[in-house]
Short mmCIF file of C-alpha atoms in Angstrom, two decimals:
data_model
loop_
_atom_site.label_atom_id
_atom_site.label_comp_id
_atom_site.label_asym_id
_atom_site.label_seq_id
_atom_site.Cartn_x
_atom_site.Cartn_y
_atom_site.Cartn_z
CA MET A 889 82.60 -23.17 74.21
CA ASN A 890 84.32 -26.13 72.78
CA ILE A 891 84.06 -26.63 69.42
CA GLU A 892 85.06 -29.21 67.43
CA PRO A 893 85.46 -29.46 63.35
CA VAL A 894 82.75 -30.08 60.96
CA ALA A 895 85.36 -30.35 58.61
CA PHE A 896 88.74 -31.34 57.23
CA PHE A 897 90.51 -29.74 54.57
CA HIS A 898 92.79 -31.54 51.19
CA SER A 899 95.04 -29.43 49.52
CA PRO A 900 97.83 -29.62 47.08
CA LEU A 901 99.58 -28.35 49.66
CA THR A 902 101.32 -30.73 52.24
CA SER A 903 103.31 -27.79 54.53
CA LYS A 904 102.54 -24.42 55.24
CA PHE A 905 105.30 -22.67 53.82
CA GLY A 906 104.05 -21.65 50.45
CA LEU A 907 100.29 -21.66 51.27
CA PRO A 908 98.94 -18.09 50.02
CA ARG A 909 99.09 -15.33 52.21
CA GLN A 910 95.37 -14.77 51.04
CA SER A 911 92.45 -16.43 50.29
CA GLY A 912 91.26 -15.84 46.01
CA LEU A 913 95.27 -14.78 45.47
CA ALA A 914 95.85 -18.31 43.59
CA GLY A 915 92.70 -18.11 41.93
CA SER A 916 92.78 -21.60 40.27
CA LEU A 917 93.97 -23.53 43.29
CA PRO A 918 91.83 -25.90 43.90
CA GLY A 919 91.20 -27.93 46.94
CA ARG A 920 88.29 -29.75 48.93
CA VAL A 921 85.99 -29.59 52.03
CA VAL A 922 85.20 -33.53 53.50
CA PHE A 923 83.36 -33.69 56.68
CA THR A 924 83.24 -35.63 59.76
CA PRO A 925 80.52 -38.92 59.57
CA ALA A 926 77.77 -36.67 61.59
CA TYR A 927 77.75 -34.15 58.94
CA ARG A 928 78.25 -36.67 55.84
CA GLN A 929 74.64 -35.85 54.92
CA GLU A 930 73.34 -34.32 51.56
CA GLU A 931 70.33 -32.48 54.44
CA ALA A 932 73.79 -30.61 55.55
CA VAL A 933 74.46 -28.93 52.05
CA ARG A 934 70.79 -28.25 50.67
CA GLY A 935 71.10 -25.09 48.89
CA LEU A 936 74.84 -24.77 48.55
CA GLU A 937 74.75 -25.20 44.79
CA ALA A 938 72.99 -22.02 44.74
CA PHE A 939 76.13 -20.06 45.79
CA ASP A 940 79.33 -19.53 44.57
CA TYR A 941 81.04 -18.55 47.26
CA LEU A 942 81.49 -20.22 50.44
CA TRP A 943 82.99 -18.20 54.14
CA LEU A 944 85.35 -21.65 56.03
CA ILE A 945 86.42 -20.72 59.71
CA TRP A 946 89.55 -23.37 60.60
CA GLU A 947 92.24 -23.03 62.94
CA PHE A 948 96.04 -22.43 61.85
CA SER A 949 97.10 -25.79 63.12
CA ALA A 950 100.30 -25.88 62.02
CA ASN A 951 100.91 -22.74 63.89
CA ASP A 952 101.45 -22.32 68.08
CA GLU A 953 99.67 -19.60 69.11
CA GLY A 954 100.41 -15.85 69.40
CA ARG A 955 101.39 -14.26 72.51
CA GLY A 956 102.48 -10.84 71.00
CA LEU A 957 99.76 -7.64 71.13
CA THR A 958 101.78 -6.90 67.37
CA VAL A 959 102.00 -8.54 64.47
CA ARG A 960 105.03 -7.78 60.97
CA PRO A 961 103.06 -7.89 58.61
CA PRO A 962 104.46 -9.05 54.94
CA ARG A 963 102.68 -6.88 53.09
CA LEU A 964 105.37 -4.75 55.02
CA GLY A 965 108.12 -6.13 54.55
CA GLY A 966 108.54 -8.22 57.53
CA ASN A 967 109.90 -5.18 59.45
CA GLU A 968 107.00 -3.27 60.56
CA ARG A 969 104.89 -3.65 63.00
CA VAL A 970 101.32 -3.64 63.55
CA GLY A 971 98.91 -4.61 66.20
CA VAL A 972 97.06 -8.31 65.67
CA PHE A 973 93.81 -7.35 65.87
CA ALA A 974 95.00 -4.68 63.38
CA SER A 975 96.12 -7.57 61.24
CA ARG A 976 95.67 -10.69 59.39
CA SER A 977 98.19 -12.83 60.78
CA PRO A 978 98.55 -16.38 61.39
CA PHE A 979 99.55 -16.11 64.67
CA ARG A 980 96.93 -15.06 66.29
CA PRO A 981 95.08 -15.99 70.28
CA ASN A 982 92.76 -18.49 69.22
CA ARG A 983 95.00 -19.28 65.76
CA LEU A 984 91.66 -19.24 63.82
CA GLY A 985 91.04 -18.83 60.51
CA LEU A 986 88.80 -16.74 58.54
CA SER A 987 88.77 -17.64 54.26
CA CYS A 988 86.56 -17.09 51.42
CA VAL A 989 86.74 -18.96 49.15
CA TYR A 990 85.05 -20.00 45.73
CA ILE A 991 82.58 -23.65 45.14
CA ASN A 992 83.41 -25.18 41.81
CA LYS A 993 81.23 -28.24 42.69
CA VAL A 994 79.37 -29.61 45.27
CA GLU A 995 79.65 -33.76 44.93
CA LEU A 996 77.71 -36.15 46.63
CA THR A 997 80.33 -39.42 47.08
CA PRO A 998 78.83 -43.31 48.53
CA ASP A 999 81.57 -43.22 50.93
CA LEU A 1000 81.94 -39.30 51.92
CA GLY A 1001 78.88 -37.66 51.72
CA PRO A 1002 79.25 -34.07 50.07
CA VAL A 1003 81.91 -33.43 49.54
CA ILE A 1004 82.53 -29.60 48.53
CA HIS A 1005 85.77 -28.61 45.40
CA VAL A 1006 87.12 -25.35 46.07
CA LEU A 1007 89.52 -23.09 44.65
CA GLY A 1008 91.87 -20.19 46.04
CA ALA A 1009 91.99 -21.35 49.39
CA ASP A 1010 94.62 -20.40 51.27
CA LEU A 1011 94.72 -23.50 53.90
CA MET A 1012 97.14 -26.60 53.58
CA ASP A 1013 96.04 -30.17 53.43
CA GLY A 1014 94.62 -31.53 57.11
CA THR A 1015 93.22 -28.40 57.94
CA PRO A 1016 89.92 -28.53 60.49
CA ILE A 1017 87.32 -26.21 59.29
CA TYR A 1018 85.42 -25.30 62.55
CA ASP A 1019 82.08 -24.01 59.97
CA VAL A 1020 81.51 -23.51 56.19
CA LYS A 1021 78.52 -20.05 55.71
CA PRO A 1022 78.05 -19.17 52.33
CA TYR A 1023 78.89 -15.95 51.31
CA VAL A 1024 75.90 -13.63 50.96
CA ALA A 1025 77.07 -10.44 48.43
CA TYR A 1026 74.68 -7.50 49.76
CA ALA A 1027 76.31 -8.57 53.33
CA ASP A 1028 79.57 -9.30 52.53
CA ALA A 1029 80.44 -7.18 49.94
CA HIS A 1030 82.34 -3.50 50.93
CA PRO A 1031 84.27 -2.95 47.85
CA ASP A 1032 84.43 0.88 49.06
CA ALA A 1033 85.27 0.16 51.65
CA ARG A 1034 89.40 1.19 53.48
CA SER A 1035 91.15 -1.55 53.82
CA GLY A 1036 94.39 0.37 56.00
CA PHE A 1037 97.73 -0.24 54.95
CA VAL A 1038 96.92 -2.82 52.63
CA ASP A 1039 95.93 0.04 50.41
CA THR A 1040 98.82 2.30 50.44
CA HIS A 1041 101.48 -1.34 49.58
CA VAL A 1042 101.26 -2.29 46.07
CA TRP A 1043 101.97 -5.95 45.86
CA GLN A 1044 103.62 -6.93 42.39
CA PRO A 1045 103.32 -10.59 41.93
CA LEU A 1046 106.58 -12.07 41.01
CA ASP A 1047 106.97 -13.18 37.34
CA VAL A 1048 107.55 -17.30 37.36
CA VAL A 1049 109.57 -20.00 34.90
CA ILE A 1050 108.89 -23.03 35.14
CA PRO A 1051 111.28 -24.72 32.70
CA ALA A 1052 109.99 -27.80 30.60
CA ASP A 1053 111.27 -30.53 31.63
CA VAL A 1054 109.71 -29.64 35.60
CA ALA A 1055 106.39 -29.04 33.60
CA ARG A 1056 106.15 -31.83 32.12
CA LEU A 1057 105.27 -33.52 35.87
CA PHE A 1058 102.36 -31.36 36.04
CA THR A 1059 98.53 -32.07 35.10
CA ALA A 1060 97.53 -28.57 33.24
CA ASP A 1061 95.31 -27.52 35.87
CA GLU A 1062 98.75 -28.04 38.58
CA LEU A 1063 100.67 -25.93 36.67
CA THR A 1064 98.23 -23.25 36.64
CA ALA A 1065 97.97 -23.71 40.32
CA LEU A 1066 101.57 -23.58 41.15
CA ARG A 1067 102.34 -20.69 39.36
CA GLU A 1068 99.62 -18.70 40.49
CA VAL A 1069 101.51 -20.05 43.81
CA LEU A 1070 105.08 -18.90 43.58
CA ALA A 1071 104.00 -15.61 41.57
CA GLN A 1072 103.24 -14.74 45.20
CA ASP A 1073 106.76 -15.35 46.44
CA PRO A 1074 106.25 -18.09 49.40
CA ARG A 1075 109.60 -17.06 50.95
CA PRO A 1076 110.12 -14.51 54.06
CA ARG A 1077 109.60 -11.30 53.41
CA TYR A 1078 112.96 -10.76 54.84
CA HIS A 1079 115.09 -13.62 52.85
CA ASP A 1080 116.54 -12.43 49.59
CA ASP A 1081 119.31 -13.96 48.68
CA PRO A 1082 119.28 -15.23 44.81
CA GLN A 1083 121.21 -17.96 45.32
CA ARG A 1084 119.24 -19.94 48.19
CA LEU A 1085 117.22 -22.88 46.60
CA TYR A 1086 114.08 -23.26 48.53
CA GLY A 1087 111.40 -26.51 48.96
CA MET A 1088 107.12 -26.43 48.43
CA PRO A 1089 105.46 -29.61 48.68
CA PHE A 1090 102.75 -29.58 46.23
CA ALA A 1091 101.04 -31.78 44.42
CA GLY A 1092 102.69 -34.65 45.64
CA ARG A 1093 106.63 -33.14 44.83
CA ASP A 1094 108.74 -30.69 46.43
CA VAL A 1095 109.37 -27.55 44.15
CA ARG A 1096 112.49 -26.09 44.41
CA PHE A 1097 113.26 -22.76 42.97
CA ARG A 1098 114.85 -19.69 42.82
CA VAL A 1099 114.24 -15.99 42.85
CA ALA A 1100 115.88 -13.05 41.87
CA ASP A 1101 115.34 -9.43 40.36
CA GLY A 1102 111.56 -9.96 40.36
CA VAL A 1103 111.58 -13.85 38.51
CA VAL A 1104 110.49 -17.56 40.60
CA THR A 1105 112.99 -19.79 38.91
CA VAL A 1106 112.41 -23.59 39.34
CA VAL A 1107 114.46 -25.46 39.11
CA GLU A 1108 113.35 -29.11 39.65
CA ALA A 1109 110.17 -31.47 41.25
CA VAL A 1110 111.34 -33.98 43.05
CA ALA A 1111 108.59 -37.13 43.66
CA ASP A 1112 107.96 -37.02 47.49
#
C-alpha cells in the first residue's frame, strides 16, 4: 500500500526539540491541520464540528526509521530498555505517529478550504498527516486500562520561570502554551547540567533556558 499525505500540520514549534512527548500534555498548544488540494472541500469535514477530539495519523518526518527492537523511553529516565512495540517511541519501523487532539474550531477558508484548528498536539510544524479520524468516547476511552511502566513511573512537570521582559514578547495564549511545553522538560533525559543553555524555536523566536532543581528558567527569546 502506498500512502500520501492528506494534510500537513502547522505549529509554533518548528523543531522536534521541545515537542511534548505525548499529545494533551500541553493542552493550550495551538496547531492547524491544513489539507492538501485534493481534500480542500467542505464535504471532506462535514459533521466534524459535532466532535470534540480527533485522532491524527502522521509521520515522524524528522526522524530516521527505527531499526532496533528495543528503545529507551524518557519516562524510564532514558536508560532502561523496553520493546519498541511496548513503547510510544518516535523511532519506529514505519515512522507512524498517532495523536489525539482537541478540536478548537473548523474554519472554512477561501484559499485553503477547511482548516482544523486544534489544541494539545505533539507534532512539529510541517508534519505530514495521513489520516484524520474523529475520537469516539464509547470505543476509544478505556479509563481503567493498565498503562505498563507509565503507571509505576510518575512524571512530575517542572516549574517554569519566564522574566517579564521575555514574557512581553509573546501573546497571552502563546505564553500559556510556552509554559506548558517547557514544564514537560524538553531536554534529553540523560542531561542534567544546570549551567547548560538550551535553545528551542517557538512562535518565531529562539527561546533559551536553563534547568536546575526542578525549575526551568527562561534566559532570553531571540527572533529567528
